[in-house]
XYZ file of C-alpha atoms in Angstrom:
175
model
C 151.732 100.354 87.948
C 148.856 99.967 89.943
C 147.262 103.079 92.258
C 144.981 102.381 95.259
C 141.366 104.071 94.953
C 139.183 104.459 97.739
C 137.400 102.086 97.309
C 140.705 99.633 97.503
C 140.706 98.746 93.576
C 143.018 99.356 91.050
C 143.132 101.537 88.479
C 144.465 101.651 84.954
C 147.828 102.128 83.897
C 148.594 105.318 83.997
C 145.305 106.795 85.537
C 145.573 109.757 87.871
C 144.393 109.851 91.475
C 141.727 111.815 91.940
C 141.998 112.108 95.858
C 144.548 112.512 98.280
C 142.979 108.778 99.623
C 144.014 108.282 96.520
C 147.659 108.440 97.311
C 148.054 107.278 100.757
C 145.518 104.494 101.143
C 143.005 104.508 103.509
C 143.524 104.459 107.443
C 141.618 101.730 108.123
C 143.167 99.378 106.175
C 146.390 96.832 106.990
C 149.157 97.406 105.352
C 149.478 94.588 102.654
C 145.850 93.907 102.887
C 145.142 95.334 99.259
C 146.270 93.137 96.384
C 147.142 94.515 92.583
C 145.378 92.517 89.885
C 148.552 89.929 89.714
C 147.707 89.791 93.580
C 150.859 91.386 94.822
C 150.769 93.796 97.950
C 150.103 97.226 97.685
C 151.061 99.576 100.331
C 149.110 101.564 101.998
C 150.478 103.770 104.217
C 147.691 105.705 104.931
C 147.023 103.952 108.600
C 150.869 105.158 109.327
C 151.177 108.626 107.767
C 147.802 109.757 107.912
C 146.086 112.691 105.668
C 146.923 115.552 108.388
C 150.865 114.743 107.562
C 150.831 114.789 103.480
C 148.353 118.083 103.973
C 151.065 119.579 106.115
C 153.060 118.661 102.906
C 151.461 119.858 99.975
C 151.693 123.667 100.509
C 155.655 123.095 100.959
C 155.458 121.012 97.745
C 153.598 123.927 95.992
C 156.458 126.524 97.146
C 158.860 124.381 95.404
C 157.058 123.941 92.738
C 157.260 127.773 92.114
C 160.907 128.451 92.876
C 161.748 126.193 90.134
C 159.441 127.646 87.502
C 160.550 131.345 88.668
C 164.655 130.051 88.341
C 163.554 129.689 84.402
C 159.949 131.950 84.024
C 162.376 134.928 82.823
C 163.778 132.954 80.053
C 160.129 132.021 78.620
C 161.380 128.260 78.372
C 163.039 125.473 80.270
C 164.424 122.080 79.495
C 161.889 120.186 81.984
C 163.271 117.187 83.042
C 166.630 119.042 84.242
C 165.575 122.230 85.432
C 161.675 121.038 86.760
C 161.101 117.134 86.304
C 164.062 115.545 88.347
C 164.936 118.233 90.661
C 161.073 118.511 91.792
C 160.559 114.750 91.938
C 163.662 114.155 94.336
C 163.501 117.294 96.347
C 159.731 116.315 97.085
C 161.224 112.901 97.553
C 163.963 114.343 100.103
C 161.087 115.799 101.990
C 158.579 112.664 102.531
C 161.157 110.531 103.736
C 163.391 112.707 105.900
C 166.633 113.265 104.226
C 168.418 116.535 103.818
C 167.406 118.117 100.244
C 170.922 119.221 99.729
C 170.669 115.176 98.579
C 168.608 115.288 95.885
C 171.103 114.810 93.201
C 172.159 111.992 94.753
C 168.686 110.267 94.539
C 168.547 111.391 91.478
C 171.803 109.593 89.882
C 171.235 106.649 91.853
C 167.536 106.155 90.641
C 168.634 106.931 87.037
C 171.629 104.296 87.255
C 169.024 101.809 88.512
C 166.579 102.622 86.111
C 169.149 101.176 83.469
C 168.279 97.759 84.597
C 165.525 98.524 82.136
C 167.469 99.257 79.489
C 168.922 97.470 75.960
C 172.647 97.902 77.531
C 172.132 96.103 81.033
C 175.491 94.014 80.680
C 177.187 97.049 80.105
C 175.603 98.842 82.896
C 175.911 96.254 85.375
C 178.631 98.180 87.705
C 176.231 101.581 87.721
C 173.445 99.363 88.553
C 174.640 97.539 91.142
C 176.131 100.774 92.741
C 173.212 102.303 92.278
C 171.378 99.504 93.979
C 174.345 99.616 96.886
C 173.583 103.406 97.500
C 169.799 103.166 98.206
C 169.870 100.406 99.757
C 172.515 101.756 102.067
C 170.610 104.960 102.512
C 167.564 103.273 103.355
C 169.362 101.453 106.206
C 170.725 105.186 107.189
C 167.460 106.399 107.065
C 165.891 103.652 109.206
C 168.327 104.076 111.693
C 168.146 107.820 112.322
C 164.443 107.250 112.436
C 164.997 104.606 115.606
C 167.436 107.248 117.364
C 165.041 109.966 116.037
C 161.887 109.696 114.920
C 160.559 112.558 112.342
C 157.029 113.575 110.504
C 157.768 111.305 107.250
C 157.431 108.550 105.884
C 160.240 106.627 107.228
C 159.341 107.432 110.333
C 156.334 106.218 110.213
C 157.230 103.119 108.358
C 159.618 102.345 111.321
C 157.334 103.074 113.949
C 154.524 100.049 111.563
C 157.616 97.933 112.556
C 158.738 98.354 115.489
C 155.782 99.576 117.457
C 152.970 97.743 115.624
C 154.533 94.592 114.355
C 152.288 95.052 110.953
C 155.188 95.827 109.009
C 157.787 92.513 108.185
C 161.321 93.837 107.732
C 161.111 92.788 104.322
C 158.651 95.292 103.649
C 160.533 97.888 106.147
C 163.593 97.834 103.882
């Protein structure tokens, strides 16, 4: 997994960003113009969402953050991919790109059913891959076309409006 720096080069596997730039690319560069070390694109988004938006994020992502740990803080303990990893991930997830959070579960199950694409038991996990693969792909089309009708501050938004507005974004890259 490759992460943009600010300078446009890529870390190591499994380094952290140490900047918000970090994240979300720089402004002034094209979208596809930055290339991993196998020279695939990496998106930036940072021309299309812009610092100001994921700012306006964060403190809503911190809130979250501590709602889960106070549902479990009483206890002393937590199992933390079920009661903090997953739900945080895909509730954070729910919120860049627009979709209701009472969805996060959904996210959740399809993402895990894809993930077992990566897995020893792929024949037998075929169906829950594929319909795992149906499902996001079909909400992504969903998505996309509430942000045409209705355009939001997130990501898909903005994606939409790199497409349709700017041309810089090839519907490949828009689905």
């Amino acid at each position: 997994i490759a992460c943009c720096t600010t300078r446009g080069a890529s870390c190591e596997p499994g380094a952290q960003p140490r900047h918000l730039e970090d994240l979300i690319g720089q402004p002034e560069q094209p979208l596809g113009a930055l290339r991993d070390d196998l020279g695939q694109p990496l998106l930036v988004l940072g021309k299309w969402i812009g610092r100001a938006l994921m700012e306006e994020m964060v403190p809503g992502f911190r809130l979250l953050a501590g709602q889960l740990i106070d549902a479990f803080a009483g206890r002393g303990r937590c199992e933390f991919v079920s009661e903090f990893a997953e739900p945080y991930s895909a509730r954070v997830l729910c919120r860049l790109v627009g979709l209701d959070e009472s969805r996060w579960r959904d996210l959740s199950h399809w993402s895990t059913d894809i993930g077992l694409a990566f897995g020893v038991t792929i024949a037998r996990d075929r169906g829950r891959i594929e319909a795992g693969l149906r499902n996001m792909y079909g909400l992504a089309d969903e998505l996309i076309a509430e942000r045409r009708r209705e355009p939001g501050a997130d990501v898909i938004s903005a994606l939409v409006q790199a497409h349709d507005g700017e041309g810089r974004l090839s519907h490949e890259e828009l689905e």
